Coordinates of C-alpha atoms in Angstrom, one line a residue:
M1 CA -67.3 -19.7 83.8
S2 CA -66.3 -22.9 85.6
D3 CA -62.6 -23.2 86.6
S4 CA -62.5 -26.7 85.2
A5 CA -61.4 -27.3 81.6
P6 CA -64.1 -28.4 79.1
T7 CA -64.6 -32.1 78.8
H8 CA -64.7 -34.0 75.4
E9 CA -68.5 -34.1 75.6
D10 CA -68.6 -30.3 76.2
T11 CA -66.7 -29.4 73.0
L12 CA -68.1 -28.8 69.6
L13 CA -65.3 -30.7 67.9
G14 CA -64.3 -34.1 69.3
C15 CA -60.9 -34.2 67.6
E16 CA -60.3 -37.9 67.5
D17 CA -58.6 -37.8 64.1
C18 CA -56.4 -34.7 64.8
I19 CA -52.7 -35.1 64.8
S20 CA -50.8 -34.4 68.0
P21 CA -49.1 -31.1 68.6
A22 CA -45.7 -32.8 68.5
E23 CA -46.5 -34.3 65.1
A24 CA -47.7 -31.0 63.8
F25 CA -44.4 -29.2 64.8
A26 CA -42.4 -32.1 63.4
I27 CA -44.0 -31.7 60.0
V28 CA -43.1 -28.0 59.7
A29 CA -39.7 -28.3 61.2
D30 CA -38.3 -29.4 57.8
E31 CA -36.7 -26.6 55.8
T32 CA -38.2 -27.7 52.5
R33 CA -41.7 -27.8 53.9
L34 CA -41.2 -24.3 55.4
N35 CA -40.0 -23.2 51.9
I36 CA -43.2 -24.6 50.4
L37 CA -45.4 -22.7 52.8
E38 CA -43.4 -19.5 52.2
A39 CA -43.6 -20.0 48.4
L40 CA -47.4 -20.3 48.7
W41 CA -47.5 -17.1 50.7
E42 CA -45.5 -15.2 48.2
S43 CA -47.4 -16.5 45.2
P44 CA -49.5 -13.7 43.6
D45 CA -52.3 -16.1 42.8
R46 CA -53.5 -19.2 44.5
P47 CA -54.1 -22.1 44.2
V48 CA -50.7 -22.8 42.7
P49 CA -50.2 -25.7 40.3
F50 CA -47.7 -28.5 41.4
S51 CA -45.1 -27.7 38.8
E52 CA -45.2 -23.9 39.4
L53 CA -45.0 -24.5 43.2
R54 CA -42.0 -26.8 42.8
R55 CA -40.3 -24.2 40.5
R56 CA -40.8 -21.5 43.1
V57 CA -39.4 -23.7 45.9
G58 CA -36.4 -24.7 43.7
V59 CA -36.5 -28.5 44.1
D60 CA -35.5 -30.4 41.0
D61 CA -36.4 -33.8 42.1
S62 CA -40.2 -34.1 41.5
A63 CA -40.6 -37.2 43.7
R64 CA -38.8 -35.6 46.7
F65 CA -40.9 -32.4 46.3
N66 CA -44.1 -34.5 46.2
Y67 CA -43.0 -36.3 49.4
H68 CA -42.6 -33.1 51.3
L69 CA -45.8 -31.6 49.9
G70 CA -47.7 -34.7 50.9
K71 CA -46.6 -34.3 54.5
L72 CA -48.2 -30.8 54.5
R73 CA -51.4 -31.9 52.8
G74 CA -54.4 -32.2 55.1
Q75 CA -53.2 -30.2 58.0
F76 CA -51.4 -27.2 56.5
V77 CA -52.1 -27.3 52.7
R78 CA -55.1 -28.4 50.7
K79 CA -55.2 -29.7 47.2
T80 CA -57.8 -28.4 44.7
D81 CA -58.5 -29.0 41.1
D82 CA -56.4 -26.0 40.2
G83 CA -53.4 -26.7 42.5
Y84 CA -52.4 -26.1 46.1
D85 CA -53.6 -23.6 48.7
F86 CA -53.3 -22.9 52.4
R87 CA -55.3 -24.3 55.2
H88 CA -55.6 -22.0 58.2
A89 CA -52.8 -23.8 60.1
G90 CA -50.4 -23.2 57.2
E91 CA -51.1 -19.5 57.1
K92 CA -50.6 -19.3 60.9
V93 CA -47.2 -20.9 60.6
V94 CA -46.1 -18.4 58.0
R95 CA -47.5 -15.5 59.9
A96 CA -45.7 -16.7 63.0
V97 CA -42.4 -16.7 61.1
L98 CA -43.1 -13.2 59.7
A99 CA -44.0 -11.9 63.1
G100 CA -40.6 -13.1 64.4
T101 CA -42.2 -15.2 67.1
F102 CA -39.9 -18.3 66.5
N103 CA -36.6 -16.8 65.4
E104 CA -36.3 -13.2 66.6
D105 CA -35.5 -11.7 70.0
P106 CA -34.7 -8.0 69.6
V107 CA -34.0 -5.6 72.5
L108 CA -34.5 -1.9 72.1
P109 CA -32.9 0.6 74.5
A110 CA -35.1 3.2 76.1
F111 CA -36.5 5.9 73.9
P112 CA -39.0 8.8 74.6
A113 CA -42.7 8.0 74.8
P114 CA -45.4 10.7 74.6
G115 CA -47.1 11.7 77.8
T116 CA -46.1 12.3 81.4
C117 CA -46.3 10.2 84.5
V118 CA -49.6 10.1 86.3
D119 CA -47.8 10.0 89.7
C120 CA -44.9 12.4 89.4
D121 CA -45.4 14.2 86.1
G122 CA -42.0 12.9 84.9
A123 CA -41.1 12.0 81.4
L124 CA -42.2 8.6 80.0
E125 CA -39.9 6.2 78.1
A126 CA -40.4 3.0 76.2
T127 CA -38.3 -0.2 76.2
Y128 CA -38.6 -3.5 74.4
A129 CA -37.4 -6.9 75.6
D130 CA -38.7 -10.4 75.8
E131 CA -41.2 -9.6 73.1
K132 CA -42.9 -7.1 75.4
L133 CA -43.1 -3.3 75.1
T134 CA -43.1 -1.3 78.3
I135 CA -44.0 2.4 78.9
A136 CA -42.7 3.6 82.2
C137 CA -41.7 6.8 84.0
A138 CA -38.0 7.6 83.6
D139 CA -38.0 9.2 87.0
C140 CA -40.1 7.1 89.4
G141 CA -40.3 3.9 87.4
R142 CA -44.2 3.8 87.4
V143 CA -45.4 1.4 84.7
H144 CA -48.1 2.8 82.4
A145 CA -48.2 -0.1 79.9
H146 CA -46.6 -3.5 79.6
E147 CA -47.9 -5.8 76.8
E148 CA -46.7 -8.3 74.3
F149 CA -45.8 -7.0 70.8
P150 CA -44.5 -9.3 68.0
P151 CA -40.8 -8.7 67.0
G152 CA -41.8 -8.4 63.4
G153 CA -43.9 -5.4 64.2
I154 CA -40.7 -3.4 65.0
D155 CA -39.2 -3.8 61.5
G156 CA -39.5 -0.7 59.3
R157 CA -41.3 1.4 61.9
S158 CA -40.1 4.7 63.5
P159 CA -40.4 5.0 67.3
E160 CA -43.5 7.1 66.8
A161 CA -45.1 4.6 64.4
L162 CA -44.2 1.7 66.7
L163 CA -45.9 3.3 69.7
S164 CA -49.0 4.1 67.7
A165 CA -49.1 0.5 66.5
F166 CA -48.6 -0.7 70.0
D167 CA -51.4 1.5 71.2
Q168 CA -53.9 0.2 68.6
R169 CA -52.9 -3.4 69.1
V170 CA -53.4 -3.3 72.8
R171 CA -56.8 -1.6 72.5
H172 CA -58.1 -4.1 70.0
L173 CA -56.8 -7.3 71.6
H174 CA -58.1 -6.3 75.0
C175 CA -61.4 -5.4 73.5
L176 CA -61.7 -8.8 71.9
A177 CA -60.7 -10.6 75.1
A178 CA -63.2 -8.5 77.1
D179 CA -65.9 -9.6 74.7
G180 CA -65.2 -13.2 75.6
V181 CA -63.0 -14.2 72.6
C182 CA -59.4 -15.2 73.0
P183 CA -57.1 -13.3 70.7
E184 CA -54.7 -16.3 70.5
C185 CA -56.9 -19.3 69.9
G186 CA -60.5 -18.1 69.6
G187 CA -61.4 -19.8 72.8
T188 CA -63.7 -18.4 75.5
T189 CA -62.2 -15.8 77.9
E190 CA -63.4 -15.0 81.4
T191 CA -63.0 -11.5 82.8
V192 CA -62.2 -11.3 86.5
L193 CA -61.2 -8.4 88.8
T194 CA -58.1 -8.8 90.9
P195 CA -57.2 -6.7 93.9
E196 CA -53.8 -5.0 93.7
S197 CA -51.1 -5.3 91.1
D198 CA -47.4 -5.1 91.6
L199 CA -46.8 -4.4 87.9
Y200 CA -49.2 -1.5 87.5
D201 CA -49.3 -0.2 91.1
L202 CA -53.1 -0.2 91.0
D203 CA -55.7 -1.1 93.6
V204 CA -57.6 -3.3 91.1
V205 CA -56.7 -4.7 87.7
V206 CA -58.7 -6.6 85.0
S207 CA -57.6 -10.1 83.9
H208 CA -59.0 -11.7 80.8
R209 CA -58.2 -15.4 80.9
C210 CA -58.8 -18.1 78.2
G211 CA -59.9 -21.5 79.5
Q212 CA -58.6 -23.2 76.4
C213 CA -55.0 -22.0 75.9
A214 CA -54.4 -20.2 79.2
Y215 CA -53.9 -16.8 77.4
E216 CA -54.1 -14.0 79.9
A217 CA -54.3 -10.2 79.4
V218 CA -53.9 -8.0 82.4
S219 CA -54.8 -4.3 82.3
P220 CA -56.0 -1.3 84.2
V221 CA -59.8 -1.1 84.6
G222 CA -59.9 2.1 82.6
L223 CA -58.6 0.4 79.4
V224 CA -62.0 -1.4 79.2
L225 CA -63.7 1.9 79.2
L226 CA -62.1 2.9 75.9
D227 CA -64.8 0.7 74.3
E228 CA -67.6 1.7 76.5
T229 CA -70.4 3.6 74.7
T230 CA -71.1 6.0 77.5
V231 CA -67.5 7.0 77.8
L232 CA -67.0 7.3 74.0
G233 CA -70.1 9.5 73.7
F234 CA -68.9 11.8 76.5
L235 CA -65.4 12.2 75.0
S236 CA -66.8 12.7 71.5
S237 CA -69.2 15.4 72.6
R238 CA -66.2 17.3 74.0
N239 CA -64.3 16.9 70.7
T240 CA -61.6 14.7 72.4
D241 CA -59.8 12.6 69.8
F242 CA -59.6 9.5 72.0
C243 CA -58.6 7.3 69.1
A244 CA -55.5 9.3 68.3
T245 CA -54.5 9.7 72.0
H246 CA -52.4 6.8 73.3
F247 CA -54.2 5.0 76.0
W248 CA -51.5 5.5 78.6
R249 CA -52.0 9.3 78.3
F250 CA -55.4 9.1 79.9
P251 CA -55.0 9.4 83.7
W252 CA -58.4 7.7 84.2
V253 CA -57.0 4.6 82.3
V254 CA -53.7 4.1 84.1
G255 CA -54.0 6.1 87.3
N256 CA -55.4 5.2 90.8
E257 CA -57.0 8.5 91.6
A258 CA -59.9 8.1 89.1
L259 CA -60.8 4.7 90.4
T260 CA -62.9 4.1 93.5
V261 CA -63.7 0.6 94.9
V262 CA -67.3 0.9 96.1
D263 CA -67.7 -2.8 97.0
T264 CA -65.8 -6.1 96.6
D265 CA -68.6 -8.7 97.1
P266 CA -69.8 -8.4 94.5
W267 CA -67.4 -6.0 92.8
R268 CA -68.7 -2.5 92.3
L269 CA -66.3 0.1 90.9
R270 CA -66.6 3.8 90.1
V271 CA -64.3 5.5 87.5
R272 CA -64.2 9.3 87.1
V273 CA -63.3 10.3 83.5
E274 CA -62.2 13.9 83.6
D275 CA -62.0 16.1 80.5
G276 CA -61.4 19.8 80.9
D277 CA -64.0 21.3 83.3
E278 CA -66.3 18.3 83.2
A279 CA -66.2 14.7 84.4
L280 CA -68.2 11.6 83.6
V281 CA -68.6 9.3 86.6
V282 CA -69.2 5.7 85.5
E283 CA -70.2 2.9 87.8
L284 CA -69.3 -0.7 86.9
D285 CA -70.4 -4.1 88.2
E286 CA -68.4 -7.2 88.5
T287 CA -68.6 -7.9 84.8
L288 CA -67.4 -4.4 84.0
T289 CA -70.8 -3.5 82.6
C290 CA -71.8 0.2 83.0
V291 CA -74.8 0.2 85.4
D292 CA -74.9 3.9 86.1
S293 CA -73.3 7.2 85.0
H294 CA -73.6 10.9 85.5
T295 CA -71.6 14.1 84.7
E296 CA -70.4 16.8 87.1
R297 CA -68.3 19.9 87.0
V298 CA -64.7 19.2 87.9
E299 CA -64.5 22.1 90.3
Q300 CA -67.3 20.6 92.3
I301 CA -65.5 17.4 92.9
A302 CA -64.2 17.2 96.5

């Protein structure tokens, strides 16, 4: 992928009639308009007739309500023969509110996380701040996971349920980004390998970057292998429940010992996935495509 941003001619949609981001935010900054979007969201059936929607919002003045609804029409709400319904942008606004992205900033003190440190075998703990959840060793501080998690996802969940949700969310978002689709805007992501990482204390990390919105997801190389057919087949054949095991509990995902840098120009990596008395050795190219693999007995590994 080129480092330059796509030009107007390169894009599928030349958005000459689109409103500016400042205008879009100004439209939904009004409390009445947010109430209209929330009323649509909470309606059991859509489209919602004008009179019913006005009743749900609680605005007596029909002209005033029509003015605010008109501001939403086109970009956030669409009018049909049966009433009013969402456009995608309207749903995104409500989802952002429900996720707590705009108005919540919770902080959770450290609580126990399953697994042990890949470096010192110490206990792991989780913390939450700045909309990110971190799994780290309580003894040596080694970071095993550090990813964004919406504040709304904390509400109503036990610590165990929160960590399971975090695990699944990270897997799916990184899988999407690795497949070239930005989880934030749907734009095109590029996967690059970066030597060294202060955060993860790894020799090499993977970075998925979106050329459209600048979204970036950084992870250990092993996280990509949780969606690799060869690895899944190996673990399944050994009855390892990889879906129910948090990703930071796999040493070959978050540890350095399982990773060997064979070459850097172009990149060539080797990852050893150990499970019991057997190991799957996977070789990856610069695109993180599996180009070779074989199994060997663990006791035979030097």
